[in-house]
Amino acid sequence: MRYALRFLPVLALLASPAQAETVAVGFAPPTDRVLAYHIEQHRPVAGKLSRFTADRELRFERAGDGYILHVTLRRVDSDAPGDGGEAYRAALTPLIGVEHRFHLDAKGKIVALDNSEAVSEAVIKELRRMLARFPAGSPRNRTAGNVLRLFEGLPPEGRLAMLAGEIQPLFLFAASGVEDGAGGRGLRTMAGSPLGRPVPVEGRLAVAAHEGDRLTLNETLHGEGVDVTVRYGLSARSGLVERQERSLTVGPDTLTETRSLEPSQG
């Protein structure tokens, strides 16, 4: 379930130019529509640049001071050869059609999965079904077994982090502020999966364009053997990252990922 490019949260913000103006970012996601969330990744597998996609439906519902976010994975696909594509499908298939009801506070932080027992039961049941269905030693059988062991061994907070991992990037800037000024803001963070180990990286986050409630942010990060660039399309009103384009270069290999959030056409 952890096949997308992912980076650990920002650990420290560095000093910014004194003349920088802070643009306030709210958190008011739309509650009157279903949203389509598409993630597409391209990375080399067995010498071939391969595509991995996942499509989810999202719907926000007001709940006290915060929100309930209904999330359902609808489709996954890959053109990766051999084990690569099979393992990807096996890792995500147990989540298809299973609605998650994430509880968000007023600042866009995911604090709970309100139907965690039902989600866990559905995921574990499907993983066990896959183990029985696919031959021992096959990519899907191996992946299902690995995910099942990981999932069953996690404490509740670990399961929440795992299940919310693909949704968290939507709220990177919710209820905060970004600095619109020469040079932007310096930052340090950790580049994590798929590097195999966290790698310290350092760089800057800068506003590239600001038109009404729409912000375009550019982020560049560098570390030992790692280069990362990210371009965000952000709504300052809703606080949601509506588009994210990420590139990670490790040695000779470059991995790219695009995320888009827009009204569902279905």
PDB file of C-alpha atoms in Angstrom:
ATOM      1  CA  MET A   1       0.000   0.000   0.000  1.00  0.00           C
ATOM      2  CA  ARG A   2       3.055   2.272  -0.022  1.00  0.00           C
ATOM      3  CA  TYR A   3       3.919   2.530  -3.683  1.00  0.00           C
ATOM      4  CA  ALA A   4       3.545   6.288  -4.238  1.00  0.00           C
ATOM      5  CA  LEU A   5       6.392   8.749  -3.921  1.00  0.00           C
ATOM      6  CA  ARG A   6       6.273   9.931  -0.366  1.00  0.00           C
ATOM      7  CA  PHE A   7       8.306  12.256   1.793  1.00  0.00           C
ATOM      8  CA  LEU A   8       8.363  12.645   5.545  1.00  0.00           C
ATOM      9  CA  PRO A   9       6.865  15.825   7.060  1.00  0.00           C
ATOM     10  CA  VAL A  10       8.924  18.994   7.195  1.00  0.00           C
ATOM     11  CA  LEU A  11      11.132  18.937  10.275  1.00  0.00           C
ATOM     12  CA  ALA A  12      12.432  22.519  10.311  1.00  0.00           C
ATOM     13  CA  LEU A  13      11.861  25.824   8.549  1.00  0.00           C
ATOM     14  CA  LEU A  14      14.864  28.068   7.994  1.00  0.00           C
ATOM     15  CA  ALA A  15      15.043  31.839   8.183  1.00  0.00           C
ATOM     16  CA  SER A  16      13.184  33.735   5.453  1.00  0.00           C
ATOM     17  CA  PRO A  17      13.853  37.162   3.971  1.00  0.00           C
ATOM     18  CA  ALA A  18      12.486  39.953   6.191  1.00  0.00           C
ATOM     19  CA  GLN A  19      10.507  41.485   3.330  1.00  0.00           C
ATOM     20  CA  ALA A  20       8.517  38.319   2.636  1.00  0.00           C
ATOM     21  CA  GLU A  21       4.716  38.641   2.884  1.00  0.00           C
ATOM     22  CA  THR A  22       2.801  35.745   4.373  1.00  0.00           C
ATOM     23  CA  VAL A  23      -0.218  34.579   2.364  1.00  0.00           C
ATOM     24  CA  ALA A  24      -2.814  33.049   4.664  1.00  0.00           C
ATOM     25  CA  VAL A  25      -4.080  29.595   3.677  1.00  0.00           C
ATOM     26  CA  GLY A  26      -7.439  28.581   5.117  1.00  0.00           C
ATOM     27  CA  PHE A  27      -9.156  25.239   5.416  1.00  0.00           C
ATOM     28  CA  ALA A  28     -12.668  25.154   3.977  1.00  0.00           C
ATOM     29  CA  PRO A  29     -12.998  22.129   1.676  1.00  0.00           C
ATOM     30  CA  PRO A  30     -16.127  21.915  -0.496  1.00  0.00           C
ATOM     31  CA  THR A  31     -18.979  19.874   0.974  1.00  0.00           C
ATOM     32  CA  ASP A  32     -21.336  20.084  -2.018  1.00  0.00           C
ATOM     33  CA  ARG A  33     -19.589  17.824  -4.502  1.00  0.00           C
ATOM     34  CA  VAL A  34     -17.742  14.560  -5.051  1.00  0.00           C
ATOM     35  CA  LEU A  35     -14.080  14.980  -5.968  1.00  0.00           C
ATOM     36  CA  ALA A  36     -11.887  12.757  -8.131  1.00  0.00           C
ATOM     37  CA  TYR A  37      -8.351  12.218  -6.843  1.00  0.00           C
ATOM     38  CA  HIS A  38      -5.958  10.774  -9.438  1.00  0.00           C
ATOM     39  CA  ILE A  39      -2.393   9.680  -8.688  1.00  0.00           C
ATOM     40  CA  GLU A  40      -0.046   8.655 -11.492  1.00  0.00           C
ATOM     41  CA  GLN A  41       3.548   7.577 -11.001  1.00  0.00           C
ATOM     42  CA  HIS A  42       6.251   6.718 -13.512  1.00  0.00           C
ATOM     43  CA  ARG A  43       9.313   4.793 -12.368  1.00  0.00           C
ATOM     44  CA  PRO A  44      11.740   2.291 -13.873  1.00  0.00           C
ATOM     45  CA  VAL A  45      10.931  -1.391 -13.384  1.00  0.00           C
ATOM     46  CA  ALA A  46      13.157  -4.057 -14.946  1.00  0.00           C
ATOM     47  CA  GLY A  47      14.717  -1.485 -17.252  1.00  0.00           C
ATOM     48  CA  LYS A  48      11.347  -0.117 -18.431  1.00  0.00           C
ATOM     49  CA  LEU A  49       9.723   3.161 -17.425  1.00  0.00           C
ATOM     50  CA  SER A  50       6.443   1.950 -15.993  1.00  0.00           C
ATOM     51  CA  ARG A  51       3.172   3.632 -15.066  1.00  0.00           C
ATOM     52  CA  PHE A  52       1.229   3.131 -11.831  1.00  0.00           C
ATOM     53  CA  THR A  53      -2.159   4.777 -11.305  1.00  0.00           C
ATOM     54  CA  ALA A  54      -4.815   4.967  -8.605  1.00  0.00           C
ATOM     55  CA  ASP A  55      -8.195   6.714  -8.676  1.00  0.00           C
ATOM     56  CA  ARG A  56     -10.202   7.652  -5.580  1.00  0.00           C
ATOM     57  CA  GLU A  57     -13.485   9.396  -4.883  1.00  0.00           C
ATOM     58  CA  LEU A  58     -13.538  11.953  -2.072  1.00  0.00           C
ATOM     59  CA  ARG A  59     -16.381  13.745  -0.321  1.00  0.00           C
ATOM     60  CA  PHE A  60     -16.156  16.153   2.609  1.00  0.00           C
ATOM     61  CA  GLU A  61     -18.882  16.372   5.232  1.00  0.00           C
ATOM     62  CA  ARG A  62     -19.023  18.977   7.971  1.00  0.00           C
ATOM     63  CA  ALA A  63     -18.674  17.500  11.480  1.00  0.00           C
ATOM     64  CA  GLY A  64     -18.577  19.968  14.364  1.00  0.00           C
ATOM     65  CA  ASP A  65     -15.492  22.138  14.062  1.00  0.00           C
ATOM     66  CA  GLY A  66     -13.916  19.744  11.567  1.00  0.00           C
ATOM     67  CA  TYR A  67     -14.881  17.406   8.748  1.00  0.00           C
ATOM     68  CA  ILE A  68     -15.458  13.789   7.843  1.00  0.00           C
ATOM     69  CA  LEU A  69     -13.646  12.901   4.638  1.00  0.00           C
ATOM     70  CA  HIS A  70     -15.204   9.938   2.817  1.00  0.00           C
ATOM     71  CA  VAL A  71     -12.559   8.244   0.645  1.00  0.00           C
ATOM     72  CA  THR A  72     -13.058   5.241  -1.643  1.00  0.00           C
ATOM     73  CA  LEU A  73     -10.427   3.725  -3.907  1.00  0.00           C
ATOM     74  CA  ARG A  74     -12.080   2.905  -7.231  1.00  0.00           C
ATOM     75  CA  ARG A  75      -9.337   1.747  -9.621  1.00  0.00           C
ATOM     76  CA  VAL A  76      -5.668   0.807  -9.735  1.00  0.00           C
ATOM     77  CA  ASP A  77      -3.633  -0.031 -12.809  1.00  0.00           C
ATOM     78  CA  SER A  78      -0.071  -0.521 -13.995  1.00  0.00           C
ATOM     79  CA  ASP A  79       1.761  -1.435 -17.181  1.00  0.00           C
ATOM     80  CA  ALA A  80       4.847  -2.580 -15.270  1.00  0.00           C
ATOM     81  CA  PRO A  81       6.258  -5.895 -16.488  1.00  0.00           C
ATOM     82  CA  GLY A  82       6.288  -9.077 -14.440  1.00  0.00           C
ATOM     83  CA  ASP A  83       6.209  -8.904 -10.678  1.00  0.00           C
ATOM     84  CA  GLY A  84       6.184  -5.085 -10.554  1.00  0.00           C
ATOM     85  CA  GLY A  85       2.623  -4.605 -11.771  1.00  0.00           C
ATOM     86  CA  GLU A  86       1.296  -7.726 -10.022  1.00  0.00           C
ATOM     87  CA  ALA A  87       2.680  -6.668  -6.646  1.00  0.00           C
ATOM     88  CA  TYR A  88       1.261  -3.156  -7.012  1.00  0.00           C
ATOM     89  CA  ARG A  89      -2.220  -4.462  -7.754  1.00  0.00           C
ATOM     90  CA  ALA A  90      -2.032  -6.974  -4.935  1.00  0.00           C
ATOM     91  CA  ALA A  91      -1.065  -4.300  -2.426  1.00  0.00           C
ATOM     92  CA  LEU A  92      -3.958  -1.983  -3.294  1.00  0.00           C
ATOM     93  CA  THR A  93      -6.732  -4.337  -4.426  1.00  0.00           C
ATOM     94  CA  PRO A  94      -7.929  -5.016  -0.840  1.00  0.00           C
ATOM     95  CA  LEU A  95      -8.850  -1.334  -0.548  1.00  0.00           C
ATOM     96  CA  ILE A  96     -10.962  -1.102  -3.711  1.00  0.00           C
ATOM     97  CA  GLY A  97     -14.570  -0.234  -2.878  1.00  0.00           C
ATOM     98  CA  VAL A  98     -13.897   0.101   0.864  1.00  0.00           C
ATOM     99  CA  GLU A  99     -15.065   3.494   2.113  1.00  0.00           C
ATOM    100  CA  HIS A 100     -12.808   5.190   4.660  1.00  0.00           C
ATOM    101  CA  ARG A 101     -14.272   7.882   6.913  1.00  0.00           C
ATOM    102  CA  PHE A 102     -11.331  10.005   8.033  1.00  0.00           C
ATOM    103  CA  HIS A 103     -11.971  12.554  10.779  1.00  0.00           C
ATOM    104  CA  LEU A 104     -10.208  15.884  10.245  1.00  0.00           C
ATOM    105  CA  ASP A 105      -9.904  18.671  12.780  1.00  0.00           C
ATOM    106  CA  ALA A 106     -10.448  22.363  11.976  1.00  0.00           C
ATOM    107  CA  LYS A 107      -6.870  22.694  10.714  1.00  0.00           C
ATOM    108  CA  GLY A 108      -6.977  19.799   8.267  1.00  0.00           C
ATOM    109  CA  LYS A 109      -5.189  17.256  10.429  1.00  0.00           C
ATOM    110  CA  ILE A 110      -6.361  13.647  10.116  1.00  0.00           C
ATOM    111  CA  VAL A 111      -7.027  12.629  13.727  1.00  0.00           C
ATOM    112  CA  ALA A 112      -8.954   9.356  13.357  1.00  0.00           C
ATOM    113  CA  LEU A 113     -10.567   6.821  11.072  1.00  0.00           C
ATOM    114  CA  ASP A 114     -14.130   6.703  12.337  1.00  0.00           C
ATOM    115  CA  ASN A 115     -14.906   3.309  10.780  1.00  0.00           C
ATOM    116  CA  SER A 116     -11.507   1.769  11.464  1.00  0.00           C
ATOM    117  CA  GLU A 117     -12.894  -1.607  12.599  1.00  0.00           C
ATOM    118  CA  ALA A 118     -14.976  -2.050   9.457  1.00  0.00           C
ATOM    119  CA  VAL A 119     -12.072  -1.018   7.205  1.00  0.00           C
ATOM    120  CA  SER A 120      -9.621  -3.332   8.967  1.00  0.00           C
ATOM    121  CA  GLU A 121     -12.047  -6.250   8.780  1.00  0.00           C
ATOM    122  CA  ALA A 122     -12.637  -5.707   5.056  1.00  0.00           C
ATOM    123  CA  VAL A 123      -8.925  -5.364   4.244  1.00  0.00           C
ATOM    124  CA  ILE A 124      -7.871  -8.424   6.247  1.00  0.00           C
ATOM    125  CA  LYS A 125     -10.688 -10.516   4.763  1.00  0.00           C
ATOM    126  CA  GLU A 126      -9.649  -9.620   1.202  1.00  0.00           C
ATOM    127  CA  LEU A 127      -5.951 -10.253   1.888  1.00  0.00           C
ATOM    128  CA  ARG A 128      -6.754 -13.720   3.268  1.00  0.00           C
ATOM    129  CA  ARG A 129      -8.941 -14.415   0.249  1.00  0.00           C
ATOM    130  CA  MET A 130      -6.038 -13.473  -2.034  1.00  0.00           C
ATOM    131  CA  LEU A 131      -3.694 -15.765  -0.139  1.00  0.00           C
ATOM    132  CA  ALA A 132      -6.082 -18.656  -0.715  1.00  0.00           C
ATOM    133  CA  ARG A 133      -6.756 -17.766  -4.346  1.00  0.00           C
ATOM    134  CA  PHE A 134      -3.287 -17.115  -5.757  1.00  0.00           C
ATOM    135  CA  PRO A 135      -0.609 -19.837  -5.942  1.00  0.00           C
ATOM    136  CA  ALA A 136       2.033 -19.871  -3.223  1.00  0.00           C
ATOM    137  CA  GLY A 137       5.142 -18.026  -4.381  1.00  0.00           C
ATOM    138  CA  SER A 138       3.302 -15.911  -6.963  1.00  0.00           C
ATOM    139  CA  PRO A 139       3.789 -12.106  -6.798  1.00  0.00           C
ATOM    140  CA  ARG A 140       0.221 -11.521  -5.614  1.00  0.00           C
ATOM    141  CA  ASN A 141       0.435 -14.231  -2.982  1.00  0.00           C
ATOM    142  CA  ARG A 142       3.763 -12.927  -1.651  1.00  0.00           C
ATOM    143  CA  THR A 143       2.582  -9.327  -1.592  1.00  0.00           C
ATOM    144  CA  ALA A 144      -0.734 -10.219   0.065  1.00  0.00           C
ATOM    145  CA  GLY A 145       1.134 -12.154   2.752  1.00  0.00           C
ATOM    146  CA  ASN A 146       3.587  -9.321   3.369  1.00  0.00           C
ATOM    147  CA  VAL A 147       0.840  -6.698   3.587  1.00  0.00           C
ATOM    148  CA  LEU A 148      -1.299  -8.904   5.847  1.00  0.00           C
ATOM    149  CA  ARG A 149       1.568  -9.460   8.283  1.00  0.00           C
ATOM    150  CA  LEU A 150       2.390  -5.755   8.301  1.00  0.00           C
ATOM    151  CA  PHE A 151      -1.229  -4.673   8.691  1.00  0.00           C
ATOM    152  CA  GLU A 152      -2.065  -7.114  11.477  1.00  0.00           C
ATOM    153  CA  GLY A 153       1.094  -6.171  13.374  1.00  0.00           C
ATOM    154  CA  LEU A 154       0.478  -2.428  13.374  1.00  0.00           C
ATOM    155  CA  PRO A 155      -1.041  -0.621  16.375  1.00  0.00           C
ATOM    156  CA  PRO A 156      -4.138   1.530  15.682  1.00  0.00           C
ATOM    157  CA  GLU A 157      -2.090   4.687  15.119  1.00  0.00           C
ATOM    158  CA  GLY A 158       0.143   2.806  12.684  1.00  0.00           C
ATOM    159  CA  ARG A 159      -2.846   1.574  10.680  1.00  0.00           C
ATOM    160  CA  LEU A 160      -4.216   5.115  10.559  1.00  0.00           C
ATOM    161  CA  ALA A 161      -0.913   6.451   9.234  1.00  0.00           C
ATOM    162  CA  MET A 162      -0.754   3.685   6.636  1.00  0.00           C
ATOM    163  CA  LEU A 163      -4.327   4.137   5.393  1.00  0.00           C
ATOM    164  CA  ALA A 164      -4.106   7.943   5.380  1.00  0.00           C
ATOM    165  CA  GLY A 165      -0.719   8.055   3.657  1.00  0.00           C
ATOM    166  CA  GLU A 166      -2.036   8.798   0.170  1.00  0.00           C
ATOM    167  CA  ILE A 167      -4.468  11.452   1.427  1.00  0.00           C
ATOM    168  CA  GLN A 168      -2.119  13.475   3.638  1.00  0.00           C
ATOM    169  CA  PRO A 169      -0.464  15.399   0.747  1.00  0.00           C
ATOM    170  CA  LEU A 170      -3.776  17.166   0.086  1.00  0.00           C
ATOM    171  CA  PHE A 171      -3.437  19.019   3.409  1.00  0.00           C
ATOM    172  CA  LEU A 172       0.242  20.014   3.395  1.00  0.00           C
ATOM    173  CA  PHE A 173      -0.554  23.729   3.633  1.00  0.00           C
ATOM    174  CA  ALA A 174      -4.034  23.720   5.198  1.00  0.00           C
ATOM    175  CA  ALA A 175      -4.668  26.358   7.886  1.00  0.00           C
ATOM    176  CA  SER A 176      -1.173  27.778   7.608  1.00  0.00           C
ATOM    177  CA  GLY A 177       0.643  30.399   5.577  1.00  0.00           C
ATOM    178  CA  VAL A 178       3.166  30.574   2.749  1.00  0.00           C
ATOM    179  CA  GLU A 179       5.691  33.355   2.273  1.00  0.00           C
ATOM    180  CA  ASP A 180       5.435  35.308  -0.962  1.00  0.00           C
ATOM    181  CA  GLY A 181       8.794  37.021  -1.300  1.00  0.00           C
ATOM    182  CA  ALA A 182      12.162  36.927  -3.018  1.00  0.00           C
ATOM    183  CA  GLY A 183      13.859  33.588  -2.472  1.00  0.00           C
ATOM    184  CA  GLY A 184      10.930  31.992  -0.667  1.00  0.00           C
ATOM    185  CA  ARG A 185      11.393  30.012   2.535  1.00  0.00           C
ATOM    186  CA  GLY A 186      14.232  27.680   3.388  1.00  0.00           C
ATOM    187  CA  LEU A 187      13.399  24.243   4.739  1.00  0.00           C
ATOM    188  CA  ARG A 188      14.871  20.956   5.851  1.00  0.00           C
ATOM    189  CA  THR A 189      13.049  17.637   5.711  1.00  0.00           C
ATOM    190  CA  MET A 190      13.572  13.935   5.080  1.00  0.00           C
ATOM    191  CA  ALA A 191      13.055  12.181   1.755  1.00  0.00           C
ATOM    192  CA  GLY A 192      11.649   8.754   2.538  1.00  0.00           C
ATOM    193  CA  SER A 193      10.063   5.971   0.444  1.00  0.00           C
ATOM    194  CA  PRO A 194      10.977   4.727  -2.136  1.00  0.00           C
ATOM    195  CA  LEU A 195      14.598   5.375  -1.207  1.00  0.00           C
ATOM    196  CA  GLY A 196      14.654   2.535   1.288  1.00  0.00           C
ATOM    197  CA  ARG A 197      15.918   4.778   4.073  1.00  0.00           C
ATOM    198  CA  PRO A 198      15.216   8.392   5.069  1.00  0.00           C
ATOM    199  CA  VAL A 199      17.696  10.842   3.540  1.00  0.00           C
ATOM    200  CA  PRO A 200      18.102  14.419   4.882  1.00  0.00           C
ATOM    201  CA  VAL A 201      17.383  17.023   2.203  1.00  0.00           C
ATOM    202  CA  GLU A 202      17.474  20.806   2.256  1.00  0.00           C
ATOM    203  CA  GLY A 203      16.191  23.489  -0.080  1.00  0.00           C
ATOM    204  CA  ARG A 204      13.571  26.180  -0.562  1.00  0.00           C
ATOM    205  CA  LEU A 205       9.836  26.618  -1.035  1.00  0.00           C
ATOM    206  CA  ALA A 206       8.817  29.670  -3.065  1.00  0.00           C
ATOM    207  CA  VAL A 207       5.630  31.172  -4.478  1.00  0.00           C
ATOM    208  CA  ALA A 208       5.868  31.086  -8.274  1.00  0.00           C
ATOM    209  CA  ALA A 209       2.444  32.637  -8.981  1.00  0.00           C
ATOM    210  CA  HIS A 210      -0.401  34.160  -6.955  1.00  0.00           C
ATOM    211  CA  GLU A 211      -3.718  34.933  -8.653  1.00  0.00           C
ATOM    212  CA  GLY A 212      -6.692  35.475  -6.367  1.00  0.00           C
ATOM    213  CA  ASP A 213      -7.096  32.381  -4.199  1.00  0.00           C
ATOM    214  CA  ARG A 214      -4.797  30.313  -6.427  1.00  0.00           C
ATOM    215  CA  LEU A 215      -1.158  29.778  -5.524  1.00  0.00           C
ATOM    216  CA  THR A 216       1.580  27.987  -7.415  1.00  0.00           C
ATOM    217  CA  LEU A 217       4.493  26.890  -5.235  1.00  0.00           C
ATOM    218  CA  ASN A 218       7.866  25.517  -6.288  1.00  0.00           C
ATOM    219  CA  GLU A 219       9.953  23.373  -3.959  1.00  0.00           C
ATOM    220  CA  THR A 220      13.527  22.257  -4.609  1.00  0.00           C
ATOM    221  CA  LEU A 221      15.403  19.924  -2.265  1.00  0.00           C
ATOM    222  CA  HIS A 222      18.851  18.351  -2.371  1.00  0.00           C
ATOM    223  CA  GLY A 223      20.606  15.722  -0.292  1.00  0.00           C
ATOM    224  CA  GLU A 224      23.256  13.045  -0.573  1.00  0.00           C
ATOM    225  CA  GLY A 225      22.626  11.489  -3.982  1.00  0.00           C
ATOM    226  CA  VAL A 226      19.049  12.810  -4.040  1.00  0.00           C
ATOM    227  CA  ASP A 227      17.394  15.689  -5.915  1.00  0.00           C
ATOM    228  CA  VAL A 228      13.726  16.547  -5.477  1.00  0.00           C
ATOM    229  CA  THR A 229      11.543  19.113  -7.235  1.00  0.00           C
ATOM    230  CA  VAL A 230       7.865  19.670  -6.488  1.00  0.00           C
ATOM    231  CA  ARG A 231       5.312  22.032  -8.010  1.00  0.00           C
ATOM    232  CA  TYR A 232       2.080  22.600  -6.059  1.00  0.00           C
ATOM    233  CA  GLY A 233      -1.211  24.073  -7.235  1.00  0.00           C
ATOM    234  CA  LEU A 234      -2.928  25.257  -4.056  1.00  0.00           C
ATOM    235  CA  SER A 235      -6.275  26.840  -3.226  1.00  0.00           C
ATOM    236  CA  ALA A 236      -5.708  29.355  -0.433  1.00  0.00           C
ATOM    237  CA  ARG A 237      -9.436  29.273   0.334  1.00  0.00           C
ATOM    238  CA  SER A 238     -10.056  25.522   0.610  1.00  0.00           C
ATOM    239  CA  GLY A 239      -6.518  24.782   1.787  1.00  0.00           C
ATOM    240  CA  LEU A 240      -6.328  21.799  -0.584  1.00  0.00           C
ATOM    241  CA  VAL A 241      -3.423  20.953  -2.872  1.00  0.00           C
ATOM    242  CA  GLU A 242      -5.322  20.529  -6.115  1.00  0.00           C
ATOM    243  CA  ARG A 243      -2.303  19.575  -8.221  1.00  0.00           C
ATOM    244  CA  GLN A 244       1.111  18.272  -7.324  1.00  0.00           C
ATOM    245  CA  GLU A 245       3.942  17.379  -9.690  1.00  0.00           C
ATOM    246  CA  ARG A 246       6.929  15.704  -8.080  1.00  0.00           C
ATOM    247  CA  SER A 247      10.233  14.481  -9.455  1.00  0.00           C
ATOM    248  CA  LEU A 248      12.829  12.530  -7.494  1.00  0.00           C
ATOM    249  CA  THR A 249      16.233  11.645  -8.924  1.00  0.00           C
ATOM    250  CA  VAL A 250      18.369   9.028  -7.217  1.00  0.00           C
ATOM    251  CA  GLY A 251      21.607   8.309  -9.079  1.00  0.00           C
ATOM    252  CA  PRO A 252      20.705   7.424 -12.690  1.00  0.00           C
ATOM    253  CA  ASP A 253      16.996   6.909 -11.979  1.00  0.00           C
ATOM    254  CA  THR A 254      14.231   9.508 -11.967  1.00  0.00           C
ATOM    255  CA  LEU A 255      10.780   8.865 -10.543  1.00  0.00           C
ATOM    256  CA  THR A 256       7.884  11.224 -11.272  1.00  0.00           C
ATOM    257  CA  GLU A 257       4.437  11.532  -9.769  1.00  0.00           C
ATOM    258  CA  THR A 258       1.410  13.677 -10.539  1.00  0.00           C
ATOM    259  CA  ARG A 259      -1.591  14.148  -8.251  1.00  0.00           C
ATOM    260  CA  SER A 260      -4.766  15.966  -9.302  1.00  0.00           C
ATOM    261  CA  LEU A 261      -7.963  16.800  -7.417  1.00  0.00           C
ATOM    262  CA  GLU A 262     -11.011  18.008  -9.338  1.00  0.00           C
ATOM    263  CA  PRO A 263     -14.796  17.653  -9.389  1.00  0.00           C
ATOM    264  CA  SER A 264     -15.862  14.146 -10.335  1.00  0.00           C
ATOM    265  CA  GLN A 265     -17.429  13.699 -13.761  1.00  0.00           C
ATOM    266  CA  GLY A 266     -19.027  10.409 -12.806  1.00  0.00           C
TER     267      GLY A 266
END
